[in-house]
Coordinates of C-alpha atoms and ligand atoms in Angstrom, one line a residue:
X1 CA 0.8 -7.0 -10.9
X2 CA 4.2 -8.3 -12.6
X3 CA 7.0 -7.2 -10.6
X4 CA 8.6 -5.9 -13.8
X5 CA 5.2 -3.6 -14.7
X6 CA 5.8 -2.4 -11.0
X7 CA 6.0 1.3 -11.8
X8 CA 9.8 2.7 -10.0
X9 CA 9.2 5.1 -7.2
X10 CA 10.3 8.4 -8.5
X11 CA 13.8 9.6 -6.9
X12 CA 14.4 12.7 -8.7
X13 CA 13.0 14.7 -5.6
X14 CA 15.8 17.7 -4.1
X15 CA 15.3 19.9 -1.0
X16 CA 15.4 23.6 -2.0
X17 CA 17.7 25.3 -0.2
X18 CA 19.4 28.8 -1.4
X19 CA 18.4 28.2 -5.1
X20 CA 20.1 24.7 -5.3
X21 CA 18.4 21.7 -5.5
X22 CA 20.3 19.3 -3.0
X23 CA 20.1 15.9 -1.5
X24 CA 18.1 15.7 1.8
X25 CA 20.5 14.8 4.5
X26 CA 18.5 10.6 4.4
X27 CA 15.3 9.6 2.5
X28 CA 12.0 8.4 3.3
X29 CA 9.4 6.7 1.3
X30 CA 6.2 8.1 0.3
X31 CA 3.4 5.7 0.1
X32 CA 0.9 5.9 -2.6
X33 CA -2.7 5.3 -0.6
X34 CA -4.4 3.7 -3.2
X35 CA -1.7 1.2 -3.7
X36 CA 0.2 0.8 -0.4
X37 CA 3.3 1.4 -3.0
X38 CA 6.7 3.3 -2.4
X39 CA 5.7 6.4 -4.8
X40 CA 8.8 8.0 -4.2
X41 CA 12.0 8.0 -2.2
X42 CA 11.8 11.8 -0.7
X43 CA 14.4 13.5 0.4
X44 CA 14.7 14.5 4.2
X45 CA 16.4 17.2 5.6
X46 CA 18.2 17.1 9.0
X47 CA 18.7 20.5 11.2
X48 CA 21.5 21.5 9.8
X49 CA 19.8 21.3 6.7
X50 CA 17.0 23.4 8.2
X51 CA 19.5 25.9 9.5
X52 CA 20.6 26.5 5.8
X53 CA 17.1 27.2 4.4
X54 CA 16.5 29.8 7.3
X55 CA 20.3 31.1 6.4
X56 CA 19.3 31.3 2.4
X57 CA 15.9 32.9 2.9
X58 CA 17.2 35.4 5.5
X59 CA 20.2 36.2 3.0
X60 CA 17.7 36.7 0.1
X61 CA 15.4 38.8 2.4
X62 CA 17.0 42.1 2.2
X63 CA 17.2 42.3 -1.5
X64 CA 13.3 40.9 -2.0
X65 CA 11.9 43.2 0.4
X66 CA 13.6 46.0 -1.8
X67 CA 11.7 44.8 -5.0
X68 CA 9.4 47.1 -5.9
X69 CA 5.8 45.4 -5.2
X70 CA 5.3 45.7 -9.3
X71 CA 8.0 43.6 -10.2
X72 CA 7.2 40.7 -7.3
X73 CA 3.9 40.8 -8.6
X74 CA 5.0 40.3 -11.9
X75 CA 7.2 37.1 -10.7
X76 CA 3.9 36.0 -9.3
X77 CA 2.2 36.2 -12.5
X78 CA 4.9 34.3 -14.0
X79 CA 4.6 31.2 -11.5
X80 CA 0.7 31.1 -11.7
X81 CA 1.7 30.6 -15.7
X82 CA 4.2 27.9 -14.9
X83 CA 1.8 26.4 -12.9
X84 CA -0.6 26.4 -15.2
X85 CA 1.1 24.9 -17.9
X86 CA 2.3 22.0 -15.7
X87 CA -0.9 21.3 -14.7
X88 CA -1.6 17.7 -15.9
X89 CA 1.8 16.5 -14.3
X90 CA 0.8 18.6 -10.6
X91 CA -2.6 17.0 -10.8
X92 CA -1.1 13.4 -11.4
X93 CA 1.7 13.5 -8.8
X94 CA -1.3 15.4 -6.9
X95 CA -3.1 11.8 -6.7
X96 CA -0.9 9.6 -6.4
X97 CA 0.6 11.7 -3.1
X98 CA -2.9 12.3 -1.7
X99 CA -5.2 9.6 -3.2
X100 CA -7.9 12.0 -4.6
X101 CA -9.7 11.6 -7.5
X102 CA -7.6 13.2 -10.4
X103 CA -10.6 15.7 -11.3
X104 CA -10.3 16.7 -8.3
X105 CA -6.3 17.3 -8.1
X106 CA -6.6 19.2 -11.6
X107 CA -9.4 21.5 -9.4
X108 CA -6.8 21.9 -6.8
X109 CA -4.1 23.2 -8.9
X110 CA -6.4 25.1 -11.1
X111 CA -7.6 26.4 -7.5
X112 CA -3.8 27.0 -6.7
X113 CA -3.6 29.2 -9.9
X114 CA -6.3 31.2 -9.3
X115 CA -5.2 31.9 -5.9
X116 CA -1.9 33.1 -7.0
X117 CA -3.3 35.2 -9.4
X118 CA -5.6 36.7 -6.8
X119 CA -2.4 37.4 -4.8
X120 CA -0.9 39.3 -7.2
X121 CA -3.8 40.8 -8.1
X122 CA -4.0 43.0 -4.4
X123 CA -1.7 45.8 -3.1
X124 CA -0.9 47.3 0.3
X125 CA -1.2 51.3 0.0
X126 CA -0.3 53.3 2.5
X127 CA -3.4 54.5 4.6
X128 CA -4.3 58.4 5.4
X129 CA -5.2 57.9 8.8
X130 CA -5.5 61.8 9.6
X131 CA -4.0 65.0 7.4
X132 CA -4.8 68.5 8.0
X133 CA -3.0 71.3 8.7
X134 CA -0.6 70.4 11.5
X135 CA 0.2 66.7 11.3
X136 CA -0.3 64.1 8.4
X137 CA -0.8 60.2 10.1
X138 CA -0.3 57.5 7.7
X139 CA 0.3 54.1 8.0
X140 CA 1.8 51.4 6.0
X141 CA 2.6 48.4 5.9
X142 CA 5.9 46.1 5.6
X143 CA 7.2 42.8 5.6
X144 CA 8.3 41.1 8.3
X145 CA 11.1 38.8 7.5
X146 CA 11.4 35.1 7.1
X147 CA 8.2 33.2 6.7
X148 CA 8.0 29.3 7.8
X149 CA 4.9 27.5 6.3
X150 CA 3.9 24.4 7.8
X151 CA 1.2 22.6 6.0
X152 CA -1.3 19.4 6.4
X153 CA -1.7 16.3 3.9
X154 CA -5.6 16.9 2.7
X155 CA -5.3 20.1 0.4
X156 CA -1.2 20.2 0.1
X157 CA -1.2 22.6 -2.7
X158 CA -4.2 25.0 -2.2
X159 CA -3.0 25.2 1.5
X160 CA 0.2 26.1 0.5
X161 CA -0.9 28.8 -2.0
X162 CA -2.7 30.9 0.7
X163 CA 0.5 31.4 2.7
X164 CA 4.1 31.0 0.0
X165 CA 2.2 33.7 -2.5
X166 CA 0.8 36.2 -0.5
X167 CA 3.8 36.0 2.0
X168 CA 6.1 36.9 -1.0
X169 CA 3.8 39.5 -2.5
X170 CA 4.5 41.3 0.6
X171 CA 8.3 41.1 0.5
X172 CA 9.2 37.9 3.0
X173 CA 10.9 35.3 2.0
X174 CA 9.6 31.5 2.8
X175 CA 11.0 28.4 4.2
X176 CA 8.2 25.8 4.0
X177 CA 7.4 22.6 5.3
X178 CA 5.2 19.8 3.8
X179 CA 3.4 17.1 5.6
X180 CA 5.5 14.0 5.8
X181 CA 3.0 12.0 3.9
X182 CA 2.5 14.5 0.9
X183 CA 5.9 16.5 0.4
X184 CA 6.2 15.8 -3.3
X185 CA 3.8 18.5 -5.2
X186 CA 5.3 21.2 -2.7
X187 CA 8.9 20.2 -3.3
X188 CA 7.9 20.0 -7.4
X189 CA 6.6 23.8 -6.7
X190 CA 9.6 24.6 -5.0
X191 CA 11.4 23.8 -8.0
X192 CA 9.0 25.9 -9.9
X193 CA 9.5 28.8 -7.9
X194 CA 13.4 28.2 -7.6
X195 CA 13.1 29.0 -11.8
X196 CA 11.5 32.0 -11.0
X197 CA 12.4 34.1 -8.0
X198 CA 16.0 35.1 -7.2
X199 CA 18.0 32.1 -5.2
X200 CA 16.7 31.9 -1.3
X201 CA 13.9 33.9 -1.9
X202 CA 11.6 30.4 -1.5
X203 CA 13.1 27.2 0.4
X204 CA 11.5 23.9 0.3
X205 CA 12.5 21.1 3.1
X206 CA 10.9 18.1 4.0
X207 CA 11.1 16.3 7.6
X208 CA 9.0 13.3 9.1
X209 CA 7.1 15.7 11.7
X210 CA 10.4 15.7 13.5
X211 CA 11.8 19.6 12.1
X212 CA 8.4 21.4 13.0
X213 CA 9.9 22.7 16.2
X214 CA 12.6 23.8 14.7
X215 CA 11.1 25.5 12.9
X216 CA 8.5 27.7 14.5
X217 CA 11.1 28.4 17.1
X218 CA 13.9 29.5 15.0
X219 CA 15.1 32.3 15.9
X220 CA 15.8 33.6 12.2
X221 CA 11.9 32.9 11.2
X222 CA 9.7 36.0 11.6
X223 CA 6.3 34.7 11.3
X224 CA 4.8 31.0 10.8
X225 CA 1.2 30.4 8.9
X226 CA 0.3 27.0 9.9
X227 CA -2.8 24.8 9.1
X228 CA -3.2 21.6 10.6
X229 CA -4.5 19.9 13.6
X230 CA -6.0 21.5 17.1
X231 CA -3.2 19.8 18.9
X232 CA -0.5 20.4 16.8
X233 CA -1.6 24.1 16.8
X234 CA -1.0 24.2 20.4
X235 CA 2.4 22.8 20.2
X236 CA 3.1 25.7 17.5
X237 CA 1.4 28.4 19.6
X238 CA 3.6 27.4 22.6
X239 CA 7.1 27.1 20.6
X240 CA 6.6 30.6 18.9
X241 CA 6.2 32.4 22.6
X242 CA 10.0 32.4 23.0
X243 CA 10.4 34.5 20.1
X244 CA 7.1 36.6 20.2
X245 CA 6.5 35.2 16.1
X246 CA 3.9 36.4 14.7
X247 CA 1.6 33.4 13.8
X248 CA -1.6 32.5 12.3
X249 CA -3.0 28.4 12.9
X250 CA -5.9 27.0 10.4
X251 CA -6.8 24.5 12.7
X252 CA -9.0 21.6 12.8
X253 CA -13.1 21.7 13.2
X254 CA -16.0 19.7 13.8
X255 CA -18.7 21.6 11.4
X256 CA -22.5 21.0 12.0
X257 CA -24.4 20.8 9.4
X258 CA -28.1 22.0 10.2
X259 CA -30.8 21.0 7.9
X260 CA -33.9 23.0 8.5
X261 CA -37.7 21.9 8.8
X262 CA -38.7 22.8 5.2
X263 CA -36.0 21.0 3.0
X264 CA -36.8 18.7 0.8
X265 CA -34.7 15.2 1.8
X266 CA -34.1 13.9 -1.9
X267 CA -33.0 17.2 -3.0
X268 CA -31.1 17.9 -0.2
X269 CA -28.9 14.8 0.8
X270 CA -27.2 14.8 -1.7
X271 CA -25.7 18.1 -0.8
X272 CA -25.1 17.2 2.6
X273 CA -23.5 14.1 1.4
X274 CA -21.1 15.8 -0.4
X275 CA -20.1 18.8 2.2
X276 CA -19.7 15.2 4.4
X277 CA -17.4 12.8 2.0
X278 CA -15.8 15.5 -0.2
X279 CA -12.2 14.3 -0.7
X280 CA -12.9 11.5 1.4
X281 CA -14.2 12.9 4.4
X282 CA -10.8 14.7 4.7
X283 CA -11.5 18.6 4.8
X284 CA -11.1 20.7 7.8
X285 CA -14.7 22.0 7.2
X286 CA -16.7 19.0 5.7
X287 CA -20.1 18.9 7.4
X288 CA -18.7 16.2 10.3
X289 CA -22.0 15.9 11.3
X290 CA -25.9 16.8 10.8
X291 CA -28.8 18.1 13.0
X292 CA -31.8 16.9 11.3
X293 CA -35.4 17.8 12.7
X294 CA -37.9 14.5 13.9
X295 CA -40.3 14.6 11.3
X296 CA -37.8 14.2 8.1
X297 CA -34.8 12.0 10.4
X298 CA -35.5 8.8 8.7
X299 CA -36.4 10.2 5.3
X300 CA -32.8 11.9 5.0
X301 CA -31.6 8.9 6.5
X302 CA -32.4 6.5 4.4
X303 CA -31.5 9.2 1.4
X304 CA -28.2 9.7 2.7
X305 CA -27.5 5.9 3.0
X306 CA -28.4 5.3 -0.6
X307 CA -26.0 8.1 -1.9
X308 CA -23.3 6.0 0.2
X309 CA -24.1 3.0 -0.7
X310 CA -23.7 3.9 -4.6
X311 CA -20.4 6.0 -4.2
X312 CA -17.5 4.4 -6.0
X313 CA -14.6 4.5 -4.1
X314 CA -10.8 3.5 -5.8
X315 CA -7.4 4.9 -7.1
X316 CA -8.2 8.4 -8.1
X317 CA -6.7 8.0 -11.3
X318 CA -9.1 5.6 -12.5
X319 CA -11.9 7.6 -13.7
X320 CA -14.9 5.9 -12.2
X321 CA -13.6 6.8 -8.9
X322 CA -15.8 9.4 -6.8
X323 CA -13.8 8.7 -3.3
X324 CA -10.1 8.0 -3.2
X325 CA -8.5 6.3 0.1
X326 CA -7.7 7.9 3.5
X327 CA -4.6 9.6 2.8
X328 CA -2.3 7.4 5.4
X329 CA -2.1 4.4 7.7
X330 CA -2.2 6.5 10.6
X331 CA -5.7 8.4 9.7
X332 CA -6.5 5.3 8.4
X333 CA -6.6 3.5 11.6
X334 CA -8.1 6.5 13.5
X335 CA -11.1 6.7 11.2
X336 CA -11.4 3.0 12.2
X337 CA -11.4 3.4 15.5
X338 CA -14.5 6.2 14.4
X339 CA -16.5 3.4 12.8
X340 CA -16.0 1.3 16.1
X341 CA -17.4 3.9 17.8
X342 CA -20.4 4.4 15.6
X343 CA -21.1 0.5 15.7
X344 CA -21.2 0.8 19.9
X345 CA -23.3 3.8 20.1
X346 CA -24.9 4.2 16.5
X347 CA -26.6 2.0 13.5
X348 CA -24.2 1.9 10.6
X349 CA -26.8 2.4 8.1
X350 CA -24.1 2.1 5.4
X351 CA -20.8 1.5 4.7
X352 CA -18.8 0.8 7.7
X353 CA -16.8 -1.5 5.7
X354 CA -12.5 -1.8 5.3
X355 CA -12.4 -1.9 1.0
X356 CA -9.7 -5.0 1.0
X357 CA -6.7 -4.3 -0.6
X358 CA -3.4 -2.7 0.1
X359 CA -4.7 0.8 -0.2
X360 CA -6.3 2.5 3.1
X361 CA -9.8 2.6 1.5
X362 CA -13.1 3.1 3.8
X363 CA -16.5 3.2 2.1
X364 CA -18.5 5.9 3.5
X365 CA -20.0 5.3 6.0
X366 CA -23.5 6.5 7.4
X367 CA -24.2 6.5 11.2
X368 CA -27.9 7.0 12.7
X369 CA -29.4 7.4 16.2
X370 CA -25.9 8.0 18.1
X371 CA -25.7 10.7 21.0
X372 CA -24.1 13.5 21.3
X373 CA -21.6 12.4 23.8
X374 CA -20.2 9.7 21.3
X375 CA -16.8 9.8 20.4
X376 CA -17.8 9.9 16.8
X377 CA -20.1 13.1 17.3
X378 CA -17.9 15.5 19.7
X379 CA -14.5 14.9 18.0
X380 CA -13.0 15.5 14.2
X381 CA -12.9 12.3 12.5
X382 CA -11.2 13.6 9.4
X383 CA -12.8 11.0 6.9
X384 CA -16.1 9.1 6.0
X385 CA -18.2 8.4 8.4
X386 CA -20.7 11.0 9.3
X387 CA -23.3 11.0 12.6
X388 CA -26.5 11.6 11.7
X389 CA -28.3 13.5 14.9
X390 CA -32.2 14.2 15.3
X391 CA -33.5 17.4 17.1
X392 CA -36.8 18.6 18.0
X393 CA -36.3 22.3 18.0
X394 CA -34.0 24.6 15.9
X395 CA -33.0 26.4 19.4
X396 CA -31.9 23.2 20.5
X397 CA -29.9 21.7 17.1
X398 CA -28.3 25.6 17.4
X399 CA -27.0 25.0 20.8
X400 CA -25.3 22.0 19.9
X401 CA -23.9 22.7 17.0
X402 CA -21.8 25.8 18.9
X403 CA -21.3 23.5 22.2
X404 CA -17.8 22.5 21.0
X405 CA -14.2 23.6 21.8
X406 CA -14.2 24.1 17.5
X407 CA -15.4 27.1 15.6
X408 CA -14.4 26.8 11.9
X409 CA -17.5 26.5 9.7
X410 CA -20.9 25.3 9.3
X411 CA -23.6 25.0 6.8
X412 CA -27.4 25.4 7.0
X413 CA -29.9 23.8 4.6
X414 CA -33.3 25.5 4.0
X415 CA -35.9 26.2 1.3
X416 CA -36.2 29.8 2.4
X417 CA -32.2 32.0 2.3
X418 CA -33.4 34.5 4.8
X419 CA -34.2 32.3 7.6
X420 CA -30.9 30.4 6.9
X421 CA -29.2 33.8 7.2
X422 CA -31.3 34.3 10.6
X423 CA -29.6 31.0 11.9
X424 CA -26.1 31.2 10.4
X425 CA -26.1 34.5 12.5
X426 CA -26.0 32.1 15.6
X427 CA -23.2 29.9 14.8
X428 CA -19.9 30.5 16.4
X429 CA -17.7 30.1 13.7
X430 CA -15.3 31.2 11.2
X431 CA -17.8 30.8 7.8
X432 CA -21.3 29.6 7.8
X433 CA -22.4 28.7 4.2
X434 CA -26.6 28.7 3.7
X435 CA -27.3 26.2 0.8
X436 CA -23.6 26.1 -0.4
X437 CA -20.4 24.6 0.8
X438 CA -16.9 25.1 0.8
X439 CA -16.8 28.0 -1.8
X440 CA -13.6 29.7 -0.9
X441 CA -12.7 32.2 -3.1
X442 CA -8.8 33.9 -2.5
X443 CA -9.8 36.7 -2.1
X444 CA -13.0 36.4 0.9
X445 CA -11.3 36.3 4.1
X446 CA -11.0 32.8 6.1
X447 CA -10.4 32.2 9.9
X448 CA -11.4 30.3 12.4
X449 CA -13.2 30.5 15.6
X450 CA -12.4 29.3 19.2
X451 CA -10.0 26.0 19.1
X452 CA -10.1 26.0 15.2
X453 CA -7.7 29.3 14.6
X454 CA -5.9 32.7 15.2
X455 CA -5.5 35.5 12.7
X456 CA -7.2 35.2 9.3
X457 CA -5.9 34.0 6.2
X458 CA -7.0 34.5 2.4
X459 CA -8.4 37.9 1.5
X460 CA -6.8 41.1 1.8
X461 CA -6.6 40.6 5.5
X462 CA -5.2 37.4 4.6
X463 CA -2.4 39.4 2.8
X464 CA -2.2 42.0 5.4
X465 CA -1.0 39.3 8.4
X466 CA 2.3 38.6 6.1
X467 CA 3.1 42.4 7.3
X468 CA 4.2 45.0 10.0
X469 CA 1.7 47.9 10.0
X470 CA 3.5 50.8 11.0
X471 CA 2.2 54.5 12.0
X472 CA 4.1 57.3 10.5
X473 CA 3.4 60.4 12.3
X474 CA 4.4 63.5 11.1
X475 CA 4.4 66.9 12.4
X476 CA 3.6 69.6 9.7
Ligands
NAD501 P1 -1.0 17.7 11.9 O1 -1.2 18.8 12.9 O2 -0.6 16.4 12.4 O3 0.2 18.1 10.9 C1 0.2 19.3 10.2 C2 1.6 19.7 9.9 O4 2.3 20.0 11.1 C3 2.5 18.7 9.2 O5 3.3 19.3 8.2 C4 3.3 18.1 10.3 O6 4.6 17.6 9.9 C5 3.6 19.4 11.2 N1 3.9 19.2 12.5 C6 3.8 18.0 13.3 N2 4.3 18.3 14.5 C7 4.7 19.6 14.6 C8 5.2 20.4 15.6 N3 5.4 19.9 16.8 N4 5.4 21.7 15.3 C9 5.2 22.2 14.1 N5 4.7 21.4 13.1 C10 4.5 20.1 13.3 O7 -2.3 17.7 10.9 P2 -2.6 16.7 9.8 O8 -3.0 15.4 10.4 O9 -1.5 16.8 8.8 O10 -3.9 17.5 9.1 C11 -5.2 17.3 9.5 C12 -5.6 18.4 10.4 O11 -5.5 19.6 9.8 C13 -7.1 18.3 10.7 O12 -7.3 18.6 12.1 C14 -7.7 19.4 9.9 O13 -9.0 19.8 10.3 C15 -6.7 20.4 9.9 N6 -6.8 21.3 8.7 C16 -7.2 22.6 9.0 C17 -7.4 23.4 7.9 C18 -7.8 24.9 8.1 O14 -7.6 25.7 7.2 N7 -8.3 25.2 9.3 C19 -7.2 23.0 6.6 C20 -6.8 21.7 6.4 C21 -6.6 20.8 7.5

């Protein structure tokens, strides 16, 4: 490209701290995947700069908290309209951050919409517990402070929607935290929310995975909802201890999918293609790999190569693209070292190829006859290459699928819904979807089992872990 068509990396990024927007402390570049381009010079905040956010939402608490729930709700209405009429220019800086196709980005911040408006949708009444003629029990329910929000690069804006809105819905404030590599639609919404709710009431700063420690162990933060990875989640679970935070952790998985004996392998691979290399591979509960029975393993082999074979994989904001790149060099070197593994101990039946390029773009890739003890097959590779297992009894394909340290979803495939129920019954895991895949809806609770999660998150109880219940006993 001519130096002079170059498009300028954007530099009108602030931190928002106390209802100012303000210069981060240094900058960082954010690279565009599909380009290997400086996208935008990002501001990065330092302690001190951390200190203030906490300091701002903490001032701004006392007053919020006092809102009456009506008129937050009401402010939360007005941000899912702000949203919403910014949509085109969320969705575009949506894909150049994160590399996914941009039908996709407009999904996820028509998703991040909805969700808000689910939010504000829900309410937290006090509870009769017991009432009769000597005592009347009730309990309610109130915030809890400052909330810090910690979020991963995959989903930066739908992840961020199931912890800022409900956690001000219930009267905390937020202090939140993007992923180094995506900051910029959550520092655009911090603006957005900076129009819209009194001054402190939402902070956005952004670090390079050096202020997470700060933050969960700050002693002015209440609670932290984090999603990200299994080992990072331990990190957070350890720091909160000294303060006794409350905390929930979306962490990472390693989802079976099981296809049953009485599918039909053209109608569906396709499905289990897409629960595999949806945005990329790079969803905490894409299918990360498949228990298929003997006597259809090569069929739905060789169907599931074809479908990778044909995806077309580019710069999300061209509009042939069906697969954008692996969101940075880091995962993009890991998922390598995936495909390695699969070569060694597998047959790449597809894919398995490094697009060239200065983008970080992997064809998917399709991976047959490798055991269970292969790197590939026991841990998350978080992009697309996906293990394709045989099994010779449904008792057996069950028993691996729950002999991991994860537990956060899993999918079964079957012609007949009630022995797909019977199944999903045995999975140990936060959701198991029969014949469908990642449908999500705000207000359906989500959690994860085992190594993959504490507490819950979206749904009412989702709402309800953004507050203190309290029991208010009273003599009559
Ligand atoms: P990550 O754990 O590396 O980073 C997540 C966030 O934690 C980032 O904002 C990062 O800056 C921050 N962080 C880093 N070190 C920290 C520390 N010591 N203390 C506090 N925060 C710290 O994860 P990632 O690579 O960004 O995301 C991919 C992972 O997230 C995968 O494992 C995926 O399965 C998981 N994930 C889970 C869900 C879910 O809902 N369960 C959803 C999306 C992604």
């Amino acid at each position: 490209m001519n130096a002079q068509l170059q498009p300028q990396p954007y530099t009108d990024f602030r931190l928002v701290i106390g209802g100012r927007l303000v210069e981060g402390a240094s900058t960082f570049d954010v690279i565009n995947p599909a380009t290997g381009q400086v996208l935008a010079k990002c501001p990065r905040a330092d302690r001190a700069q951390l200190d203030q956010a906490v300091a701002a939402a903490k001032a701004a608490y006392p007053a919020w908290s006092a809102t009456p729930i009506a008129e937050r709700r009401r402010l939360l209405l007005k941000l899912a309209d702000a949203l919403a009429a910014r949509s085109d220019e969320f969705a575009r800086l949506l894909t150049q951050e994160q590399g996914k196709p941009l039908p996709m980005a407009q999904g996820e911040i028509f998703g991040s919409v909805a969700t808000i408006q689910t939010f504000a949708a829900m309410d937290l009444p006090e509870r009769v517990l017991r009432e009769d003629a000597t005592q009347r029990v009730v309990q309610r329910r109130s915030s809890l402070g400052v909330v810090g929000t910690i979020t991963p690069w995959n989903f930066p804006m739908i992840l961020l929607m199931i912890k800022v809105p409900p956690a001000l819905l219930a009267g905390n404030t937020v202090v939140s935290k993007p992923a180094p590599t995506t900051p910029l639609t959550t520092l655009r919404f911090g603006e957005l929310c900076n129009e819209i709710f009194p001054p402190g009431v939402v902070n956005v700063i952004a670090d390079q995975n050096d202020l997470g420690d700060a933050l969960t162990s700050h002693p002015g933060i209440a609670k932290v909802a984090f999603t990200g990875s299994t080992a990072t989640g331990k990190k957070v679970m350890a720091s909160v201890a000294g303060t006794l935070k409350r905390l929930t952790l979306e962490l990472g998985g390693n989802d079976a999918a099981i296809v049953l004996d009485d599918v039909d392998p053209k109608e569906v691979a396709p499905k289990v293609f897409h629960a595999a290399m949806f945005n990329t591979g790079q969803v905490c509960l894409a299918a990360k790999r498949v228990y298929v029975p003997e006597k259809i393993y090569d069929e739905m082999c060789a169907e599931l190569a074809k479908l990778a074979e044909a995806a077309v994989v580019g710069d999300g904001l061209d509009p042939n693209t069906q697969f954008g790149p692996v969101q940075n060099k880091t995962q993009f070197e890991k998922v390598k070292g995936y495909i390695a593994d699969g070569k060694a101990r597998g047959k790449i039946i597809a894919g398995g190829t490094i697009v060239d390029g200065p983008g970080f773009f992997i064809r998917p890739t399709i991976v047959r006859d490798i055991p269970d003890d292969a790197k590939l097959v026991c841990e998350e590779q978080f992009g697309p290459v996906l293990p394709v297992m045989r099994y010779k009894d449904l008792d057996d394909a069950i028993a691996r699928t729950n002999s991991t340290d994860y537990g956060l979803g899993a999918t079964v495939w079957t012609s007949n819904p009630q022995r797909g129920y019977e199944v999903a019954c045995r999975i140990h895991s936060g959701t198991v979807w029969v014949n469908k895949h990642l449908d999500l809806p705000a207000d359906i609770p989500f959690s994860g089992a085992k190594q993959s999660g504490l507490g819950t998150e979206m749904g009412v109880e989702g709402l309800q872990e953004f507050t203190q219940a309290t029991i208010i006993n009273v003599a009559k």
